[in-house]
Coordinates of C-alpha atoms in Angstrom, one line a residue:
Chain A
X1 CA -96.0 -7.0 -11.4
X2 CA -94.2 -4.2 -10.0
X3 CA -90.1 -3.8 -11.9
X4 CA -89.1 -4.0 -8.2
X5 CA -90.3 -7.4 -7.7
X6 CA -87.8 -8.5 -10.4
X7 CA -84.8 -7.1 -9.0
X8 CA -83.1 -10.2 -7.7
X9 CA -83.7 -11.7 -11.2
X10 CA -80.9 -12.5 -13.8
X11 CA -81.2 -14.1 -17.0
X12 CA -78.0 -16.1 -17.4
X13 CA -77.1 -16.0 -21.1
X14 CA -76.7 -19.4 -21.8
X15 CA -80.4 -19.3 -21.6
X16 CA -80.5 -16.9 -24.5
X17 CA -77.6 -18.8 -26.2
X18 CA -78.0 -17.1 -30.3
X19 CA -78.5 -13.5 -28.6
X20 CA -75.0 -11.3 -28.5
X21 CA -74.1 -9.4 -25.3
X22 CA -76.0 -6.5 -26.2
X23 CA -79.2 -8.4 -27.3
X24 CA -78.4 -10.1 -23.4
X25 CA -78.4 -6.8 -22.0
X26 CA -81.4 -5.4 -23.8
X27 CA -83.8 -8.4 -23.5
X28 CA -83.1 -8.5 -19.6
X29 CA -83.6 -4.4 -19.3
X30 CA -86.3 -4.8 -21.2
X31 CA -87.8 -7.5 -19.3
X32 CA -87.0 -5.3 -16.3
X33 CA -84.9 -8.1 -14.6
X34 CA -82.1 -6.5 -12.4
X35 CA -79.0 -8.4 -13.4
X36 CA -77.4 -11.1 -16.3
X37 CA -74.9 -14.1 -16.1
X38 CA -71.8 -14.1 -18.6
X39 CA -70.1 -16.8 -20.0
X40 CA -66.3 -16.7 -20.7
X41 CA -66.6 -16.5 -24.5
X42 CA -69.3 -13.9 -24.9
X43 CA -66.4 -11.5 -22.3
X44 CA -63.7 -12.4 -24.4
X45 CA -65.5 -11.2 -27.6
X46 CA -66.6 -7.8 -26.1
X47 CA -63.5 -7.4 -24.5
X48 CA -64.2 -7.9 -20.3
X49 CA -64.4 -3.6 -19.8
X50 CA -66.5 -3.3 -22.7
X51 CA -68.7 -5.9 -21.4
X52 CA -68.8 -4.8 -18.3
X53 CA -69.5 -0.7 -19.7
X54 CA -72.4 -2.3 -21.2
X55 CA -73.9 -4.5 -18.5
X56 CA -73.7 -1.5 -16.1
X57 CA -74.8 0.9 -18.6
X58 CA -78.4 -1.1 -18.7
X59 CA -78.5 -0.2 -15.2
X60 CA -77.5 -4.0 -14.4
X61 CA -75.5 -6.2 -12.3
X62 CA -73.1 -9.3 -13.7
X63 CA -74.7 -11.7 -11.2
X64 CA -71.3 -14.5 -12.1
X65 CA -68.8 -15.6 -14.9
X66 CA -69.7 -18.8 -16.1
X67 CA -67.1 -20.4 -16.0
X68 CA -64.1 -22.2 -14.9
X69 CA -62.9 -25.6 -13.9
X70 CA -62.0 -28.8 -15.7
X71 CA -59.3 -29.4 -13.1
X72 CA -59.3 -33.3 -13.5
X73 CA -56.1 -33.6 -15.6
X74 CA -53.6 -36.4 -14.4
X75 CA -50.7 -35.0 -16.4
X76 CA -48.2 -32.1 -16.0
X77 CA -49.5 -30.6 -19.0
X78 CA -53.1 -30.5 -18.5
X79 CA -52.2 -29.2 -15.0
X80 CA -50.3 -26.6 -16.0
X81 CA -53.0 -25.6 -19.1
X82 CA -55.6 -25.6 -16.8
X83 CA -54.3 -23.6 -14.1
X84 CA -53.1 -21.1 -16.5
X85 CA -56.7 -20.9 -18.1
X86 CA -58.0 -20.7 -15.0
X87 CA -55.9 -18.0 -14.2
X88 CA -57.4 -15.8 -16.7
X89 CA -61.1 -16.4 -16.0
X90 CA -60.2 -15.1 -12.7
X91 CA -58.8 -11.9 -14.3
X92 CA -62.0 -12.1 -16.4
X93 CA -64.3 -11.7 -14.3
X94 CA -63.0 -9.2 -11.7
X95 CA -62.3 -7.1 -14.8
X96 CA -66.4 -7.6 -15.9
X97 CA -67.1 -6.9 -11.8
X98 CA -68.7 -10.1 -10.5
X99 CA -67.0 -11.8 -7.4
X100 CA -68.4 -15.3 -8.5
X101 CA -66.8 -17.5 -11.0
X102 CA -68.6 -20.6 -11.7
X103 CA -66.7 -23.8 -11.2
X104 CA -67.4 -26.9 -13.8
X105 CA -64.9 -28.9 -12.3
X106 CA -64.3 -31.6 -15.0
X107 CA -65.3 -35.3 -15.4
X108 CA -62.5 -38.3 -15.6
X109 CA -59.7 -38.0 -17.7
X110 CA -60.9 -41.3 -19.5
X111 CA -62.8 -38.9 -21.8
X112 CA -61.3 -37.9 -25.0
X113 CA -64.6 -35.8 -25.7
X114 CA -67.6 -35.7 -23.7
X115 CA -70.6 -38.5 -24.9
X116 CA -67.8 -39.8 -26.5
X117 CA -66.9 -43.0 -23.9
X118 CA -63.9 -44.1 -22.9
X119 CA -60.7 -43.9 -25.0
X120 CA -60.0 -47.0 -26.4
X121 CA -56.6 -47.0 -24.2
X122 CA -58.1 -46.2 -20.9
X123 CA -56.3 -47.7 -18.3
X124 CA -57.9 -48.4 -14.8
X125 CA -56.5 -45.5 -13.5
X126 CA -58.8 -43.1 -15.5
X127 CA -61.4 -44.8 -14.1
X128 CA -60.2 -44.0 -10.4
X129 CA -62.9 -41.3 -9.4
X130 CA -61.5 -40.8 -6.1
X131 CA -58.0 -40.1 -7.6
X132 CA -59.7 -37.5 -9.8
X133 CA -61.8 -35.7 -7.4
X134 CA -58.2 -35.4 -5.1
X135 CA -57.0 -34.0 -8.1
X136 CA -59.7 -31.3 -8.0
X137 CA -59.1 -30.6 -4.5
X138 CA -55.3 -30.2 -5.4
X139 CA -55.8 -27.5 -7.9
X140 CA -58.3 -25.7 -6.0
X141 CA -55.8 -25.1 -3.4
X142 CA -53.2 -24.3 -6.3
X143 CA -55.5 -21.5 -7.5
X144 CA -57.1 -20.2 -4.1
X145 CA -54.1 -17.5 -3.4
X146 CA -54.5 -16.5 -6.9
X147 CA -58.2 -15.9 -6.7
X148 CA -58.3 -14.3 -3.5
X149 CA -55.6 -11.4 -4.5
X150 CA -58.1 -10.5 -7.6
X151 CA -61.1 -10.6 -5.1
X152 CA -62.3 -13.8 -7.1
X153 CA -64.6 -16.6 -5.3
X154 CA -64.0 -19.7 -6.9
X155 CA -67.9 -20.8 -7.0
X156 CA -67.9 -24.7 -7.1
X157 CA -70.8 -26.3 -9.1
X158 CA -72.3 -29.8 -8.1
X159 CA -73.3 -31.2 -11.2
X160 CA -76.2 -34.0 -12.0
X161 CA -74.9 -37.3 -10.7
X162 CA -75.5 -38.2 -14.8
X163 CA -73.0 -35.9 -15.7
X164 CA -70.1 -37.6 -13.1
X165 CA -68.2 -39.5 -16.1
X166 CA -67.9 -36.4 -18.7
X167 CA -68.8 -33.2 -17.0
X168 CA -68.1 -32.8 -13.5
X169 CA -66.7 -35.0 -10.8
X170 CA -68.2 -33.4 -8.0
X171 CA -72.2 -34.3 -7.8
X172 CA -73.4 -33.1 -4.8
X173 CA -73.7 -29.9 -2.9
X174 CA -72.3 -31.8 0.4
X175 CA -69.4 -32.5 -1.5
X176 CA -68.8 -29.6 -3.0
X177 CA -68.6 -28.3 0.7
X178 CA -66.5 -30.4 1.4
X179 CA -64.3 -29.3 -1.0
X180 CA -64.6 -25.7 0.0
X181 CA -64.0 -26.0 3.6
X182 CA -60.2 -25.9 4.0
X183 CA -60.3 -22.3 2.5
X184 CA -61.9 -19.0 3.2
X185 CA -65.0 -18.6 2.4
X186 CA -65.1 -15.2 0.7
X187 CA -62.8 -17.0 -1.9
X188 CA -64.2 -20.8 -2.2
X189 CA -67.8 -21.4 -2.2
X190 CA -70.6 -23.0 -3.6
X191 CA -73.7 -22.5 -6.7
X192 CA -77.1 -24.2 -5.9
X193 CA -78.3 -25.0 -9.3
X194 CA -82.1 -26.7 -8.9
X195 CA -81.4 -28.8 -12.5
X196 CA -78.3 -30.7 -10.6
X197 CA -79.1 -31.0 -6.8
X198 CA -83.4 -31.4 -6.9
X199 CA -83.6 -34.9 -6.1
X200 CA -80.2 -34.7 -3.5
X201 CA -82.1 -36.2 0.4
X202 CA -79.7 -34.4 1.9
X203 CA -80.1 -31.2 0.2
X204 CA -82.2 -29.3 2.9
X205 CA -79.3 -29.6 5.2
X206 CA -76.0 -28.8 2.8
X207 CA -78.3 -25.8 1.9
X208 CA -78.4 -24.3 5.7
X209 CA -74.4 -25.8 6.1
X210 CA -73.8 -23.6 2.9
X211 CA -75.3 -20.5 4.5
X212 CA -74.0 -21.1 7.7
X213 CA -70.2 -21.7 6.5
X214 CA -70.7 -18.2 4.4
X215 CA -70.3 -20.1 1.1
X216 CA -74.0 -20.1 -0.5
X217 CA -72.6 -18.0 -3.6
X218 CA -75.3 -18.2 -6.8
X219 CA -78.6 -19.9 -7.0
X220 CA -79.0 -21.1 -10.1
X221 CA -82.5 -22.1 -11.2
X222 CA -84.5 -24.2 -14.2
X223 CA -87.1 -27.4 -14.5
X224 CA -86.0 -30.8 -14.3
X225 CA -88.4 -32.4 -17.4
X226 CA -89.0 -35.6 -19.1
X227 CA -88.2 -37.2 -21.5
X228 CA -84.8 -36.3 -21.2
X229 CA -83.5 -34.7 -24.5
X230 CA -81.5 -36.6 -26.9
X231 CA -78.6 -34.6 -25.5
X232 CA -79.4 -34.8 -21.9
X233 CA -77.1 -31.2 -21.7
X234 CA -79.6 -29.5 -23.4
X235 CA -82.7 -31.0 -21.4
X236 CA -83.5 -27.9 -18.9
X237 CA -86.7 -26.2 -18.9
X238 CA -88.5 -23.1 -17.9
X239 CA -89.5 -22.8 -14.2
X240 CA -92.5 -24.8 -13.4
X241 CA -92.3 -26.9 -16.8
X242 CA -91.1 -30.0 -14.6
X243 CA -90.8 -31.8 -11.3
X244 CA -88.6 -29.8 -9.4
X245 CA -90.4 -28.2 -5.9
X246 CA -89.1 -24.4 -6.4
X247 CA -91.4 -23.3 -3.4
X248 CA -89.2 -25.5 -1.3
X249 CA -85.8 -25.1 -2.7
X250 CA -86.1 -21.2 -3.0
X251 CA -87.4 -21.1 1.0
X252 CA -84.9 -23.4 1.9
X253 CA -82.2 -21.0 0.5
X254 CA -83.7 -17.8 1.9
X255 CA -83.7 -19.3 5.4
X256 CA -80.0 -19.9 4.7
X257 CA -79.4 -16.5 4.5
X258 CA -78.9 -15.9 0.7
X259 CA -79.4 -12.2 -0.6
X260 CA -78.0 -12.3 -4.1
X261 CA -79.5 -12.5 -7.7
X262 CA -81.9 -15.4 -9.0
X263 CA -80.3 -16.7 -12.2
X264 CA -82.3 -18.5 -14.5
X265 CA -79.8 -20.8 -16.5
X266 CA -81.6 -23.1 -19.4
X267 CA -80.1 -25.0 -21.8
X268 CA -82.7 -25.7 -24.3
X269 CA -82.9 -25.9 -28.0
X270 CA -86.4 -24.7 -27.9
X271 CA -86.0 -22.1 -25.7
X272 CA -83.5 -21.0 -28.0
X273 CA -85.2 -20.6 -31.2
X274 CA -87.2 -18.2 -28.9
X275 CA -86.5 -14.6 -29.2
X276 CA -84.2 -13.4 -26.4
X277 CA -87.1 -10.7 -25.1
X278 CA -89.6 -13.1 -25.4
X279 CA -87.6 -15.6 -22.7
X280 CA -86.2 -12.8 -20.8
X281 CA -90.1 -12.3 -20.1
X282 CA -90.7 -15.6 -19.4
X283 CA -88.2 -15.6 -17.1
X284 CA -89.4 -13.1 -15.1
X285 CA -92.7 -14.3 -15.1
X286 CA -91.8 -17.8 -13.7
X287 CA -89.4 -15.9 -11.5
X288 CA -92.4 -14.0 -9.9
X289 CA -94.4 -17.3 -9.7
X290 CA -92.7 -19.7 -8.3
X291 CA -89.8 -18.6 -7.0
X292 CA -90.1 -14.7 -5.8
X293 CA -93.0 -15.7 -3.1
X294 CA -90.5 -18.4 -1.0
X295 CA -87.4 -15.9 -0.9
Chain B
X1 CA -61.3 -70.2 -16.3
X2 CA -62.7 -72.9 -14.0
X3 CA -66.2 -73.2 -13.5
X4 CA -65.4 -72.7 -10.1
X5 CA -64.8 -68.9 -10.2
X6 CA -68.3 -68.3 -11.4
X7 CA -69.9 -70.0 -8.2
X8 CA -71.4 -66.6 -6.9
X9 CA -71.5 -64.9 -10.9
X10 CA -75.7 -64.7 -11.0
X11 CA -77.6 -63.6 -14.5
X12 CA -80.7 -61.2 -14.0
X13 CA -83.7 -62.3 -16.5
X14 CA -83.9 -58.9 -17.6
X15 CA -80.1 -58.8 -19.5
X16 CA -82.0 -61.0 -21.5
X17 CA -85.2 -59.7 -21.5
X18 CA -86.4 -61.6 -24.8
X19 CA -85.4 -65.4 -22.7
X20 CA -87.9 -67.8 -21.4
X21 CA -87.4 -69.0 -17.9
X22 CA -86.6 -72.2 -19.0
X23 CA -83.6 -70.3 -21.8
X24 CA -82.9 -67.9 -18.7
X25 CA -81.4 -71.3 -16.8
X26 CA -80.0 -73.0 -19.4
X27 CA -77.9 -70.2 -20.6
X28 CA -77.0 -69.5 -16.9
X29 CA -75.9 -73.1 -16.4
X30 CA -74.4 -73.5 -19.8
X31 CA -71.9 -70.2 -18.9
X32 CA -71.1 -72.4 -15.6
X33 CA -72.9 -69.5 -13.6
X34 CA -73.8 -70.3 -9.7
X35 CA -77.3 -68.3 -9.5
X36 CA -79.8 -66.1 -11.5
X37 CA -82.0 -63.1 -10.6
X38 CA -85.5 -62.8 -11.6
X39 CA -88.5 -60.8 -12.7
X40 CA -92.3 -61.6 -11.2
X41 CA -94.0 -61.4 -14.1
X42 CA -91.7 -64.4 -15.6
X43 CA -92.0 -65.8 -12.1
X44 CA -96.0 -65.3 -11.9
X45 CA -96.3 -66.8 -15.4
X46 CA -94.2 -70.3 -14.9
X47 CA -95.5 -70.5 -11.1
X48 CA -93.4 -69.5 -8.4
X49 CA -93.1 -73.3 -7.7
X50 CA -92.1 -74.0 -10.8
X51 CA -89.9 -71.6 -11.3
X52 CA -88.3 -72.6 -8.5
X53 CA -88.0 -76.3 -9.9
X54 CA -86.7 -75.1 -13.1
X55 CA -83.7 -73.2 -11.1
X56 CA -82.7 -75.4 -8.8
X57 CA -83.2 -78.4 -11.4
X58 CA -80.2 -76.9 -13.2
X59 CA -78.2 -76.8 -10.3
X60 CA -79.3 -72.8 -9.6
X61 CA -79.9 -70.5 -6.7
X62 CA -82.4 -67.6 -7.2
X63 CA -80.3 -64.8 -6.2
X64 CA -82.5 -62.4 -5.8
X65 CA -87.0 -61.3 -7.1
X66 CA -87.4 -58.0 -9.1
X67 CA -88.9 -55.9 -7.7
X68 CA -91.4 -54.6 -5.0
X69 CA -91.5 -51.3 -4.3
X70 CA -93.8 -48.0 -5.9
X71 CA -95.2 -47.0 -2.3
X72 CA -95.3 -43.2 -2.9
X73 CA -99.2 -43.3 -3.9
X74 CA -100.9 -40.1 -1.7
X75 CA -103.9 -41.8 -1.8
X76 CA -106.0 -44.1 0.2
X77 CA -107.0 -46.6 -3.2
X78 CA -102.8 -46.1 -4.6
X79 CA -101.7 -46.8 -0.9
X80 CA -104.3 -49.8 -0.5
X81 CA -103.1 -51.2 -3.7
X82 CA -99.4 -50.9 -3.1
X83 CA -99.7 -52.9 -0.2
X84 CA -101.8 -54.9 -1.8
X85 CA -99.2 -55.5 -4.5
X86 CA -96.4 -56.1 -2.1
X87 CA -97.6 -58.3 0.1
X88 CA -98.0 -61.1 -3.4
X89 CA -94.6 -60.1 -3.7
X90 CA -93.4 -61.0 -0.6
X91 CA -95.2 -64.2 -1.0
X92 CA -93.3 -64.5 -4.2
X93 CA -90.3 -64.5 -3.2
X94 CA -90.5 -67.2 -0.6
X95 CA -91.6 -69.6 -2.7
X96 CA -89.3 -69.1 -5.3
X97 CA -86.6 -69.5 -2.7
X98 CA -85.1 -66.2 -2.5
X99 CA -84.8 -64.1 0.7
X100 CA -83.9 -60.6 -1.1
X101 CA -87.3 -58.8 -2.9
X102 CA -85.5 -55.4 -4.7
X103 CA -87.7 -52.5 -3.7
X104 CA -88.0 -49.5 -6.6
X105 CA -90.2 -47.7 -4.5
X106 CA -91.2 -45.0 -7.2
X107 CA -91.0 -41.5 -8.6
X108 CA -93.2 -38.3 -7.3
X109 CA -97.1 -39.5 -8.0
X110 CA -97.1 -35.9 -10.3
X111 CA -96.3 -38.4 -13.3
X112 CA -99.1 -40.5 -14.4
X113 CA -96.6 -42.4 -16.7
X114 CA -92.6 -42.5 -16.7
X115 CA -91.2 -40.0 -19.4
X116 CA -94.2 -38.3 -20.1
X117 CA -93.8 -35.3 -18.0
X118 CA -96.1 -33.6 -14.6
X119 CA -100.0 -34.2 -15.2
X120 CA -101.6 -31.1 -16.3
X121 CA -103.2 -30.6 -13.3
X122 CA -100.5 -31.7 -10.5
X123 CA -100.7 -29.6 -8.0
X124 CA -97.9 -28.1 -5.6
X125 CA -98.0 -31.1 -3.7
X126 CA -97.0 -33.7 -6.2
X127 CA -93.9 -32.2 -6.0
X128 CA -92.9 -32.3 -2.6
X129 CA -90.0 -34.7 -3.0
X130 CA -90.0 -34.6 0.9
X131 CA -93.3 -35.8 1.2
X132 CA -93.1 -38.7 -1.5
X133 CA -89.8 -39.9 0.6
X134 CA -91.8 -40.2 4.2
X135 CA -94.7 -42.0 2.4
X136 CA -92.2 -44.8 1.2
X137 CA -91.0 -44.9 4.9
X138 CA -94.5 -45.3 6.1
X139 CA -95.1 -48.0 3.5
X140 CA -92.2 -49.9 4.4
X141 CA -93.2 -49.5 7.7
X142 CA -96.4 -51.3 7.0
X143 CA -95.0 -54.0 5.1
X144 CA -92.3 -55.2 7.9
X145 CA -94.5 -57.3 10.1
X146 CA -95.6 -59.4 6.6
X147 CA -92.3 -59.6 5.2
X148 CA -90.7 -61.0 8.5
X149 CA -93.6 -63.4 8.6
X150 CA -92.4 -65.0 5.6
X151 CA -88.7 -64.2 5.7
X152 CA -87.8 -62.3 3.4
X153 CA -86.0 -58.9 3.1
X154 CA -87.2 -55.5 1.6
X155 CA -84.1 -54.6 -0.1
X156 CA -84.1 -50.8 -0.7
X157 CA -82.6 -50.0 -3.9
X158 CA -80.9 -46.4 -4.7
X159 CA -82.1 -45.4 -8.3
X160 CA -79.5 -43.1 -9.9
X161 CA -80.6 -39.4 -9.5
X162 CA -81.8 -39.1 -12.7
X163 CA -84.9 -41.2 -12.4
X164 CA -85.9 -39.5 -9.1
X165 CA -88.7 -37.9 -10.7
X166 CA -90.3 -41.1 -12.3
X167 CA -88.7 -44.0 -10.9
X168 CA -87.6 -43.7 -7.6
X169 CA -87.5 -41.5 -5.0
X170 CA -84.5 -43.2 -3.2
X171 CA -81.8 -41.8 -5.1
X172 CA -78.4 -42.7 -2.6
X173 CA -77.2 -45.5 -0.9
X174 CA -77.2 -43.2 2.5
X175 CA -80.9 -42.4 2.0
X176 CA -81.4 -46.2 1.7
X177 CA -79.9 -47.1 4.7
X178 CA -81.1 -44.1 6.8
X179 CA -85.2 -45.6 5.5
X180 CA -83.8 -48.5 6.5
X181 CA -82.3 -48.4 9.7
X182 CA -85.8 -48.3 12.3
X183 CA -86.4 -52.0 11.1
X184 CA -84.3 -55.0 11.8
X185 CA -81.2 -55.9 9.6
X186 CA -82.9 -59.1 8.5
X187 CA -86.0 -57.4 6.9
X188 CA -84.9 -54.6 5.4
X189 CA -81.8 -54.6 3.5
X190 CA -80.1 -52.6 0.6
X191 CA -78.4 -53.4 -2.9
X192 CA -75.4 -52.1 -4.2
X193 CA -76.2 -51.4 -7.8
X194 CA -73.0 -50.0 -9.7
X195 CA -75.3 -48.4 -12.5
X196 CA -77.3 -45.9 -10.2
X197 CA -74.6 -45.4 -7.5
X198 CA -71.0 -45.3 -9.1
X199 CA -70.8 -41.4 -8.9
X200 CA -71.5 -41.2 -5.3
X201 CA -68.8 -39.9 -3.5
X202 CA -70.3 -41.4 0.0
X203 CA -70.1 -44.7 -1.4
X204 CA -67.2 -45.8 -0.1
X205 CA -68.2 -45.0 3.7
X206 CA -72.1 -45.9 2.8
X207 CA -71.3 -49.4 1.8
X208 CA -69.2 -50.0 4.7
X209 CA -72.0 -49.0 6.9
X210 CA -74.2 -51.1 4.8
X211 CA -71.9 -54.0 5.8
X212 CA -71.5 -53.1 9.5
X213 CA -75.4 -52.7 10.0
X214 CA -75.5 -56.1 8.1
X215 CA -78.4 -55.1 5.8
X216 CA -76.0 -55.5 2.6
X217 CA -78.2 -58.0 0.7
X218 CA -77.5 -57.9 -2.8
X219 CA -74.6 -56.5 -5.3
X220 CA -75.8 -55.7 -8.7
X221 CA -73.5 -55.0 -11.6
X222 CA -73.2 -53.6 -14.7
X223 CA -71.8 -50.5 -16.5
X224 CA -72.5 -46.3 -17.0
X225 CA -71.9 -46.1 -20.7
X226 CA -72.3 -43.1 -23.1
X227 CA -73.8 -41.4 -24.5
X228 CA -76.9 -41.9 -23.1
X229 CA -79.5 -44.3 -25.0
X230 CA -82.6 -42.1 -25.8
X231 CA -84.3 -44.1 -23.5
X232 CA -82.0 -43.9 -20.3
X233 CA -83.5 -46.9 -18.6
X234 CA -81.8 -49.2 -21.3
X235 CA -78.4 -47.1 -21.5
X236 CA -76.2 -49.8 -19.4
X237 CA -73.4 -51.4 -20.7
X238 CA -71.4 -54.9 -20.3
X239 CA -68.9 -54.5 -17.1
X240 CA -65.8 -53.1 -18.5
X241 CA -67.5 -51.5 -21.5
X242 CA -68.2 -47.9 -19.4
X243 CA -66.6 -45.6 -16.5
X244 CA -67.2 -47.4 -13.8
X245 CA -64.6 -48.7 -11.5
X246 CA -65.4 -52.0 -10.7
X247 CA -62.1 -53.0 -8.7
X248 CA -62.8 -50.3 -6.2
X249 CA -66.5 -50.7 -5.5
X250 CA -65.9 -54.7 -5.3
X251 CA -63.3 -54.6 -2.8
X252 CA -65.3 -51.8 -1.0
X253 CA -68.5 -54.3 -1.1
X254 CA -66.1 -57.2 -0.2
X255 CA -64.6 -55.4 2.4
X256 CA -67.8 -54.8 4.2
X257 CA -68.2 -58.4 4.2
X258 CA -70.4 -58.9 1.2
X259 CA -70.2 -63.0 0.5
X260 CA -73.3 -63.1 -1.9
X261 CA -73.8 -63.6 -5.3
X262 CA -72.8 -60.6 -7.7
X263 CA -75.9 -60.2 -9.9
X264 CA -75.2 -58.6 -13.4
X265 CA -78.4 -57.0 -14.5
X266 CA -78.2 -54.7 -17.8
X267 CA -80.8 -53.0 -19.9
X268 CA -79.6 -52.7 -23.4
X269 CA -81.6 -53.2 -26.6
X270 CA -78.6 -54.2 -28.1
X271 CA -78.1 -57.2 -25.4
X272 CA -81.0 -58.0 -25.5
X273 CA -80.9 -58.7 -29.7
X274 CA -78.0 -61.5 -28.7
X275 CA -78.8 -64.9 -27.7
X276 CA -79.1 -65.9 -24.3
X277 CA -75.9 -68.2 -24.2
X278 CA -73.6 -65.5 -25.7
X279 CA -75.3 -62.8 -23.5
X280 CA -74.6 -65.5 -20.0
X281 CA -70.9 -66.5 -21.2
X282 CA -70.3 -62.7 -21.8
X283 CA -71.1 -61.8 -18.0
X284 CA -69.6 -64.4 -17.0
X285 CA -66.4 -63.1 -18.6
X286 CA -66.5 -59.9 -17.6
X287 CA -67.4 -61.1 -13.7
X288 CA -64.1 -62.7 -13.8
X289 CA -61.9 -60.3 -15.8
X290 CA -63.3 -57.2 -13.5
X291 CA -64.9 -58.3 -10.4
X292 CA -63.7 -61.7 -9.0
X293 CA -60.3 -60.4 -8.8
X294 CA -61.7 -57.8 -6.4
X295 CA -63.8 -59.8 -3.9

């Protein structure tokens, strides 16, 4: 295995979740993987220039800033507390030099705390999904000018259909097009993440749409497996663990044009307790296998 | 609450898994219910006859037959046996005297068991989600001709997304009806089932096309509650006790000119530790408190 062949590659470092920004760095050079993926706090602890001295400085590339979003607040206060956090993660990651900030756009409002139910005083209101997802499409549209003076793409994430009532209202690829397509595409667009959309029928064609509407932004990858972990958050595995068809997917998105970085986002205890080289590796190896031939 | 409101409230056998057939009825009637939805192995062990003597003894319909289905065998002995299997189904149904057979037509034929994970030695090809999806249309296709013959419906049924890999391969309502849609209304159908479609944010337009291309044949209820129970299968709630938002989807099923019985159908170990009765008049409640209203 050539170093060349893993130049698309990016370890995202959730997937490396107990390693600090410069274990990140090092376990991907090491691995000879050509870029990483940041999260929010890990930027904000370095400081966004320092971060981005010392992704560059490793001779890599921030592939996107993990993330933004939770956009589903019904009152004037969590509108205004969410726009203004959103604000900054733009600032954040033009500062750490990725275009692509990862949208997690928030479940309903019913939830006090994620896996934690309803609120007790839920009305039927907070149970109004279509209210919430106009919601989303409300503040997208508040933070699109905003975004597009920082040179900022506001990446929207379909998440798992399981992960509709606490996570993420929008839960499929189609819809998050949908969502995109009243702004430009350089500053809305879309992630294809295998874990969430696998299983979607339709998501051969919202992959091609995606290309050809200039919007196909990230591809995220990792394993759907079974049983699903007691915290079904933390039930991703490595490339070719699980059921999900990469050779398809990957070919599927190459034939829609996509050029950018492979990043390999798990979320994993065990993978975890793994030291940060070690999966950086294994990332790279998968990568190679199952992915690298279909691009 | 007159008995009245209940006429078209039906109890599936498996929200109280642990009931006889014979405790199944009486609890049904006792709660003033109009109809209840069975299983075939409590069908195949009374008789189907029988069975259908001890329903409509107690003044009953039989709503609907759980379940056909698992047709994505590769096989020639797997696809010989599906049909096979089917086709005593089919018979089944007609002599219990219910025109709507649910189909769960099955997960990719990688897994040898639910929840345990890809055999060892699957190969690309039990992955091809694609592949697994035209099989089930094939199989259908064989089963039409038979079905018609003894009148009754295939009804397709949507499993949420995240049993795609072991469960079911048809994981929307749109993917349902697009299977559907070479074969006449009155032998295949689909079901609305709240659980496994609530987050879809086609539903709205799919179950009015499910109404206009008259192939809406049953309407399943019950609720998305969290966290998820370490076996997702029995993580559904009581209507009311979760996220979903049982006024809208009712008057969209409604709307579409739905005029069946609404068939509440929960797996919960916690359910299913209360008595029959208490289990029957507690959907009944919530049927009226959440759903009637909406119809």
């Amino acid at each position: 295995m050539s170093a060349a062949d893993l130049s698309r590659c990016s370890l995202n470092s959730a997937t490396v979740k107990h390693a600090s920004l410069t274990e990140l760095v090092d376990a991907a050079a090491a691995a000879g993987l050509g870029a990483v993926g940041l999260w929010r706090h890990q930027v904000q602890e370095a400081g966004a220039e320092q971060a981005a001295r010392a992704v560059a400085g490793a001779g890599l590339r921030v592939s996107s800033l993990c993330r933004g979003g939770f956009l589903t607040a019904a009152d004037e206060a969590g509108i205004a507390a969410a726009l203004e956090d959103n604000r900054r993660a733009i600032v954040e990651a033009a500062t750490v030099g990725t275009r692509e900030l990862i949208f997690v756009v928030g479940g309903l409002p019913a939830v006090s705390a994620p896996g934690q139910g309803p609120r007790p005083d839920a009305g039927p209101g907070d149970r109004d999904l279509v209210a919430a997802r106009a919601r989303v499409a409300d503040r997208i549209a508040d933070l699109v000018p905003f975004a597009a003076e920082h040179g900022v793409r506001i990446v929207l994430e379909a998440l798992h259909p399981m992960f509709a009532a606490d996570r993420a209202v929008i839960s499929t690829l189609g819809q998050a097009l949908d969502l995109a397509e009243p702004f430009p595409a350089e500053t809305v667009g879309v992630v294809v993440d295998t874990y969430h959309v696998w299983w979607d029928p339709q998501l051969r064609e919202q992959i091609a749409r995606a290309g050809r509407e200039g919007r196909l932004a990230s591809y995220q990858i990792c394993d759907w497996i079974l049983p699903l972990a007691a915290e079904p958050l933390n039930s991703r595995g490595h490339v070719g663990d699980g059921y999900v068809d990469f050779a398809a997917i990957s070919a599927w998105v190459s034939g829609a044009g996509y050029t950018g970085d492979v990043e390999t986002e798990i979320f994993n205890e065990e993978i975890w307790a793994d030291e940060p080289v070690a999966t950086a590796r294994t990332v790279g190896e998968r990568y190679a296998r199952y992915v690298r031939p279909y691009l």
